[in-house]
XYZ file of C-alpha atoms in Angstrom:
438
model
C 35.100 41.780 -28.260
C 33.288 42.004 -30.812
C 29.599 40.094 -29.211
C 29.909 37.552 -32.592
C 33.268 36.894 -31.439
C 32.015 36.161 -27.664
C 29.142 33.850 -28.776
C 31.802 31.778 -30.788
C 33.648 31.944 -27.909
C 31.072 30.773 -26.145
C 30.367 28.192 -28.619
C 33.870 26.366 -28.227
C 33.528 26.129 -24.911
C 30.225 24.591 -24.425
C 31.813 22.313 -27.038
C 34.652 21.949 -24.872
C 33.020 20.875 -22.079
C 30.320 18.370 -23.418
C 33.505 16.294 -25.620
C 34.490 16.283 -21.800
C 31.713 14.793 -20.824
C 31.767 12.594 -22.905
C 35.486 11.633 -22.628
C 34.551 11.345 -18.793
C 31.672 8.939 -19.294
C 33.213 6.233 -21.716
C 35.992 6.055 -19.158
C 33.535 6.119 -16.194
C 32.197 3.088 -18.305
C 35.491 1.272 -19.097
C 36.742 1.238 -14.856
C 33.206 -0.044 -14.268
C 32.793 -2.994 -16.241
C 37.235 -3.850 -15.827
C 36.284 -3.679 -12.067
C 32.978 -5.919 -12.515
C 34.672 -8.627 -14.552
C 37.343 -8.849 -12.256
C 35.454 -9.386 -9.897
C 33.476 -12.065 -11.452
C 36.709 -13.669 -11.941
C 38.220 -13.228 -8.662
C 34.349 -15.162 -7.402
C 35.219 -17.932 -10.131
C 37.942 -18.544 -8.568
C 36.410 -19.741 -5.241
C 37.780 -23.238 -5.491
C 34.621 -25.644 -6.880
C 35.422 -28.043 -4.155
C 34.673 -25.384 -1.896
C 30.832 -24.981 -3.303
C 29.861 -28.698 -3.951
C 27.580 -28.812 -0.683
C 26.016 -25.767 -0.527
C 25.170 -26.646 -4.445
C 23.669 -29.498 -3.207
C 21.595 -29.009 -0.685
C 20.463 -25.872 -2.790
C 19.555 -27.943 -5.576
C 17.050 -30.075 -3.081
C 15.012 -27.878 -1.748
C 14.660 -25.608 -5.199
C 13.743 -29.004 -7.042
C 10.741 -29.555 -3.910
C 9.198 -26.453 -5.000
C 7.854 -25.656 -8.221
C 9.495 -23.854 -10.481
C 7.430 -20.220 -10.369
C 6.247 -20.193 -6.644
C 3.379 -18.703 -5.677
C 3.580 -17.363 -1.648
C 0.272 -16.473 -1.389
C -2.655 -18.134 -3.926
C -4.241 -14.647 -3.898
C -2.088 -13.145 -5.043
C -0.788 -12.927 -8.011
C 2.569 -10.588 -7.453
C 3.270 -12.861 -5.112
C 5.649 -15.815 -6.816
C 9.414 -16.630 -6.571
C 10.886 -17.615 -9.673
C 13.249 -20.606 -7.909
C 13.693 -21.415 -11.323
C 15.780 -18.500 -12.606
C 17.662 -18.393 -8.939
C 18.403 -22.288 -10.186
C 19.582 -20.568 -13.682
C 21.615 -18.786 -11.856
C 23.195 -21.313 -9.573
C 23.723 -23.989 -12.647
C 25.721 -20.872 -14.119
C 28.122 -20.804 -10.763
C 28.249 -23.733 -11.040
C 29.827 -24.471 -13.988
C 32.185 -21.476 -13.560
C 35.364 -23.176 -13.708
C 38.148 -21.612 -11.205
C 40.795 -23.842 -13.580
C 39.963 -21.888 -16.649
C 40.170 -17.770 -16.413
C 38.623 -16.124 -17.482
C 37.216 -18.112 -20.387
C 34.734 -19.593 -17.849
C 33.268 -16.118 -16.742
C 33.068 -15.917 -20.267
C 30.896 -18.507 -21.326
C 28.216 -19.119 -18.923
C 26.079 -21.713 -19.415
C 24.508 -24.261 -17.665
C 22.629 -28.106 -17.385
C 19.389 -29.023 -18.173
C 18.138 -32.755 -19.006
C 14.752 -31.803 -19.642
C 13.903 -32.326 -15.596
C 15.080 -28.203 -14.617
C 17.960 -26.337 -13.621
C 17.775 -27.544 -10.210
C 18.054 -31.278 -10.630
C 20.854 -30.321 -13.705
C 22.940 -28.435 -10.694
C 23.226 -31.889 -9.010
C 24.224 -33.336 -12.452
C 26.737 -30.534 -12.869
C 28.523 -30.950 -9.167
C 28.569 -35.630 -11.017
C 29.755 -34.268 -13.554
C 28.092 -33.327 -16.153
C 29.659 -31.008 -19.430
C 26.823 -27.817 -19.172
C 24.306 -28.092 -22.471
C 22.555 -25.066 -22.476
C 24.162 -20.977 -23.366
C 23.544 -18.127 -21.681
C 26.555 -16.015 -22.709
C 24.102 -13.466 -23.303
C 24.747 -12.576 -19.976
C 27.213 -11.121 -17.979
C 25.334 -12.999 -14.477
C 26.889 -10.307 -12.395
C 25.325 -10.678 -9.344
C 27.401 -14.004 -9.232
C 30.316 -11.634 -7.398
C 28.312 -11.916 -4.441
C 26.711 -15.840 -5.157
C 29.199 -18.145 -5.934
C 31.262 -16.782 -2.501
C 28.460 -16.836 -0.624
C 28.039 -20.602 -2.021
C 31.163 -21.415 0.080
C 29.296 -20.937 3.255
C 25.335 -21.111 2.746
C 23.242 -22.537 0.643
C 20.279 -20.781 -1.127
C 18.314 -19.457 1.481
C 21.816 -18.302 3.250
C 22.615 -16.197 0.479
C 18.431 -15.181 -0.108
C 18.162 -13.958 3.363
C 22.286 -12.065 3.359
C 20.668 -10.481 -0.014
C 17.909 -9.092 2.091
C 19.178 -7.424 4.840
C 21.393 -5.926 2.215
C 18.416 -4.403 0.274
C 16.591 -3.972 3.548
C 19.346 -1.764 4.946
C 20.146 -0.205 1.895
C 15.894 0.752 2.136
C 15.898 1.926 5.407
C 18.885 4.373 4.831
C 17.459 5.977 1.535
C 14.477 7.007 3.529
C 16.331 8.358 6.949
C 18.533 9.760 4.296
C 16.000 11.808 3.134
C 14.827 12.725 6.153
C 17.838 13.996 7.212
C 17.894 16.179 4.154
C 14.461 17.845 5.272
C 11.895 15.876 1.906
C 9.587 14.357 3.550
C 7.151 14.770 1.482
C 9.653 12.978 -1.055
C 10.583 10.779 1.195
C 6.548 8.983 2.055
C 6.201 8.929 -2.206
C 8.972 6.624 -2.018
C 7.944 4.872 0.024
C 4.471 4.646 -0.936
C 5.259 3.529 -4.186
C 7.431 1.135 -3.023
C 4.412 -0.634 -1.000
C 2.562 -0.452 -4.167
C 4.974 -2.941 -5.964
C 4.909 -4.967 -3.348
C 8.761 -4.555 -2.579
C 8.610 -6.679 -0.376
C 8.428 -9.066 -2.742
C 11.306 -8.813 -4.077
C 13.420 -10.632 -1.074
C 12.179 -13.508 -2.369
C 13.884 -14.142 -5.205
C 18.335 -13.526 -6.097
C 17.067 -12.389 -9.592
C 14.864 -9.219 -7.816
C 16.786 -8.162 -5.893
C 19.835 -6.657 -8.688
C 18.266 -3.902 -9.710
C 16.829 -2.765 -6.436
C 20.877 -3.220 -5.044
C 21.499 -1.031 -7.927
C 18.431 1.297 -7.362
C 18.622 1.824 -3.964
C 22.709 2.739 -4.010
C 22.572 4.666 -6.761
C 19.387 7.404 -5.042
C 21.176 8.984 -2.136
C 24.164 10.355 -5.328
C 21.455 11.635 -6.968
C 19.992 13.722 -4.145
C 23.263 14.602 -3.566
C 24.275 15.898 -7.098
C 20.610 17.337 -7.627
C 21.168 20.373 -9.831
C 24.898 19.040 -11.044
C 23.542 18.036 -14.364
C 27.075 16.513 -15.384
C 27.475 14.746 -12.339
C 23.822 12.919 -12.531
C 25.265 11.921 -16.154
C 28.619 10.685 -14.930
C 26.403 8.125 -11.910
C 24.003 7.726 -14.494
C 26.811 5.927 -16.724
C 27.835 3.938 -13.909
C 24.178 2.706 -13.002
C 22.965 1.854 -16.511
C 26.679 -0.254 -16.795
C 26.507 -2.033 -13.526
C 22.711 -3.118 -14.520
C 23.631 -4.622 -18.161
C 26.167 -6.562 -16.289
C 24.117 -7.632 -13.326
C 20.315 -7.837 -14.022
C 18.238 -10.569 -15.603
C 15.566 -8.250 -17.779
C 13.943 -8.050 -14.562
C 13.161 -4.256 -14.327
C 16.023 -2.520 -15.354
C 14.550 0.531 -15.988
C 13.992 1.002 -11.869
C 17.872 2.261 -12.031
C 17.687 5.449 -13.120
C 13.734 6.065 -13.804
C 13.380 6.374 -9.413
C 16.388 7.976 -8.256
C 16.170 10.234 -11.549
C 12.690 11.439 -10.294
C 14.230 11.677 -6.483
C 16.438 13.942 -8.304
C 13.585 16.373 -9.458
C 11.452 16.146 -6.337
C 14.976 17.606 -4.091
C 14.827 20.609 -7.070
C 11.167 21.174 -6.508
C 11.523 20.407 -2.947
C 12.912 24.286 -2.676
C 9.504 25.925 -4.031
C 11.821 27.094 -7.218
C 9.887 27.446 -10.944
C 11.707 24.484 -12.592
C 13.785 25.861 -15.405
C 12.511 23.444 -18.163
C 15.126 23.619 -20.352
C 17.564 22.601 -18.650
C 15.149 19.719 -16.821
C 15.212 18.362 -20.035
C 18.602 18.114 -21.054
C 19.639 16.989 -17.358
C 17.045 13.701 -17.934
C 17.589 12.928 -21.662
C 21.207 13.414 -20.972
C 20.894 11.006 -17.791
C 18.226 8.747 -19.603
C 21.052 8.312 -22.759
C 24.050 7.628 -20.682
C 22.405 5.218 -18.950
C 20.904 3.620 -22.322
C 24.249 3.735 -23.990
C 26.785 2.024 -21.796
C 23.838 -0.460 -20.693
C 23.689 -1.501 -24.331
C 27.572 -0.826 -24.384
C 28.023 -3.391 -21.377
C 25.975 -6.266 -23.013
C 28.038 -5.689 -26.929
C 31.222 -5.969 -25.041
C 29.669 -9.311 -23.277
C 29.125 -11.118 -27.084
C 32.128 -9.185 -27.607
C 34.719 -10.466 -25.507
C 32.947 -14.199 -24.909
C 33.180 -14.903 -29.187
C 37.000 -13.670 -28.793
C 37.734 -16.146 -25.745
C 35.195 -18.969 -27.581
C 35.651 -18.353 -31.327
C 32.687 -18.291 -32.030
C 29.715 -16.062 -32.723
C 27.492 -15.900 -29.219
C 25.931 -12.438 -30.521
C 23.496 -13.907 -33.108
C 21.882 -15.940 -30.219
C 21.941 -13.056 -28.201
C 20.084 -11.108 -31.329
C 17.732 -14.165 -31.416
C 16.571 -14.311 -27.650
C 16.260 -10.614 -27.523
C 14.010 -10.733 -30.949
C 11.919 -13.702 -29.710
C 11.190 -10.954 -26.777
C 10.193 -8.715 -28.975
C 7.766 -10.308 -31.160
C 7.672 -13.841 -30.171
C 3.933 -14.833 -29.996
C 2.311 -16.954 -27.079
C -0.636 -19.393 -28.976
C -3.711 -17.806 -27.772
C -3.574 -14.531 -29.229
C -4.441 -13.511 -33.027
C -1.902 -10.865 -32.966
C 0.329 -8.896 -32.004
C -2.177 -5.550 -30.809
C -4.170 -8.170 -28.454
C -0.891 -9.625 -27.155
C 0.201 -5.514 -27.061
C -2.427 -4.907 -24.415
C -2.762 -7.958 -23.092
C 1.050 -7.094 -21.903
C 0.274 -4.196 -20.360
C -2.585 -5.382 -19.199
C -1.079 -8.423 -16.879
C 1.514 -5.476 -15.628
C -1.551 -3.013 -14.588
C -3.532 -5.721 -12.685
C -0.105 -6.892 -10.339
C -0.585 -2.993 -8.499
C -4.574 -5.224 -7.316
C -4.548 -7.186 -4.851
C -5.491 -10.322 -7.942
C -4.484 -14.408 -8.749
C -5.550 -13.755 -12.061
C -2.242 -12.752 -14.550
C -4.275 -9.804 -16.423
C -7.629 -9.154 -14.818
C -9.579 -5.700 -16.635
C -12.357 -4.868 -13.015
C -8.926 -5.357 -10.957
C -7.034 -2.755 -12.428
C -10.388 -0.632 -12.744
C -10.704 -0.589 -9.426
C -7.328 0.224 -8.656
C -6.684 3.351 -11.082
C -9.834 4.742 -9.819
C -8.785 4.548 -6.363
C -5.254 6.025 -7.030
C -6.918 8.595 -9.048
C -8.832 10.015 -6.223
C -6.659 9.497 -3.693
C -4.910 12.193 -6.300
C -7.130 14.508 -6.577
C -7.870 14.884 -3.046
C -3.943 15.469 -2.928
C -4.195 18.137 -5.162
C -8.057 20.082 -4.440
C -6.055 20.042 -0.199
C -2.327 21.251 -0.978
C -0.976 24.896 -1.309
C 2.567 24.403 -1.715
C 4.864 26.686 -3.777
C 6.548 23.916 -5.679
C 6.872 22.174 -9.332
C 7.574 19.781 -11.421
C 9.095 20.106 -15.106
C 5.568 17.889 -16.008
C 7.049 17.367 -20.339
C 9.931 15.236 -18.374
C 8.009 14.640 -15.294
C 5.177 12.612 -18.407
C 7.942 11.423 -20.152
C 10.250 9.391 -17.219
C 5.924 7.597 -16.060
C 5.465 6.544 -19.899
C 9.021 4.834 -20.533
C 7.816 1.888 -18.008
C 4.540 1.148 -20.323
C 6.585 1.563 -23.368
C 9.045 -1.082 -22.065
C 6.085 -3.274 -21.128
C 4.694 -2.503 -24.871
C 8.102 -2.820 -26.876
C 8.648 -6.022 -25.012
C 5.925 -7.034 -25.291
C 6.528 -11.409 -25.022
C 8.532 -10.926 -22.192
C 6.148 -8.345 -20.320
C 3.309 -10.533 -20.566
C 5.335 -14.631 -19.294
C 6.747 -12.519 -16.896
C 4.973 -9.905 -15.307
C 5.339 -10.892 -11.801
C 8.173 -9.228 -12.134
C 8.191 -6.935 -14.439
C 5.360 -4.801 -13.592
C 7.801 -3.423 -10.638
C 9.524 -0.959 -13.460
C 6.104 0.211 -12.730
C 6.787 2.306 -9.253
C 9.081 5.504 -10.964
C 5.744 6.013 -12.887
C 3.680 5.486 -9.756
C 6.357 8.023 -8.137
C 6.277 10.984 -11.471
C 2.472 10.992 -10.864
C 2.657 11.581 -6.745
C 4.568 13.616 -7.683
C 2.875 15.591 -10.079
C 0.068 16.189 -8.384
C 2.189 17.385 -5.234
C 4.887 19.228 -6.233
C 2.715 21.927 -8.456
C 2.682 25.290 -8.102
C -0.171 26.640 -6.112
C -1.694 29.769 -4.371
C -1.047 29.885 -0.803
C -3.989 30.691 1.176
C -4.397 34.629 3.286
C -4.558 34.775 6.866
């Protein structure tokens, strides 16, 4: 066989593998979404009467507290988003076991101007929903609505917090079991720097952390299998779009992906730059396409079920999050930098939305630690620098693109910086070093 024939045969084989991988990704997306929608319908099928007591109890508790409650006044990042949780429970209250699967798609809630918490009680009393919220799947209701049959908002938050704590501890133990001590330390330190414990205060914050923590061991296990990682990324992208309220959505792909590269680097081998780039791009592309396709599926299914187009409202909401201007800013550029500053400020112990002084102090301290780590080590490890820098920049780009949303909701969007911190710390720890002579 001639050399050209062998090359052609190899190219055909590679093309078949790529097509096969794409088909598996499509099947994975469809299967995960079908299961998720089935579970959502099952949650909606819980008899409405069994929820009334805990819906009223939850409404009373949230109505008595500020919509965006600062649990510690000296820390702006300590906000508990009672407003978002009230909206979620309002949607749960408006689902009906008598109208499936329509009520699982027609996600609405009631608010007469006194807030969604008060609106929950009005819904229980028979008031029809007046606020459309069909642009999201509200997938967290898969466990929230059934739990309402036995617990109010406090009990549900506690249950979800226990799940997250157990997953977090299990991931740390798994990394140590895999002899990835440095990766485990970086993971823990990064979680501390984004004030991980405030995630326990609000249901809205929890979905992305549950998905991220569940996906992380899979990325560690299949760190060398790019196709497997891509398939897993498609699944996590689908779950993220299904369950998240646009909080820190990129956590579910970037944190596990960084960890996969840490595992590779821990072997002390110099990375294949091309393979690393292909792995990162395929995983992020798989996640991104699945994420967008899941939203598109919601809008398409809801439009078909309701007999009206819901995509226009969803697109208008997306445009507001990108281009919406707050009155305090004179230009989009000013707002973009303010959004970036507002999120960086949350990494420091400040009570202000934007604090230039605390940003500089935090960056100086973080840089000093990185320099000390870099100068003290003699490790023979390495990370693909271009990939790590790219991952570190993605949350920054996200803040700039969704500047309105990132500025207004900086008290939870800033947690998207966790993989950025991990990537930078990894670059100064996992590197080619010169071993000292004995």
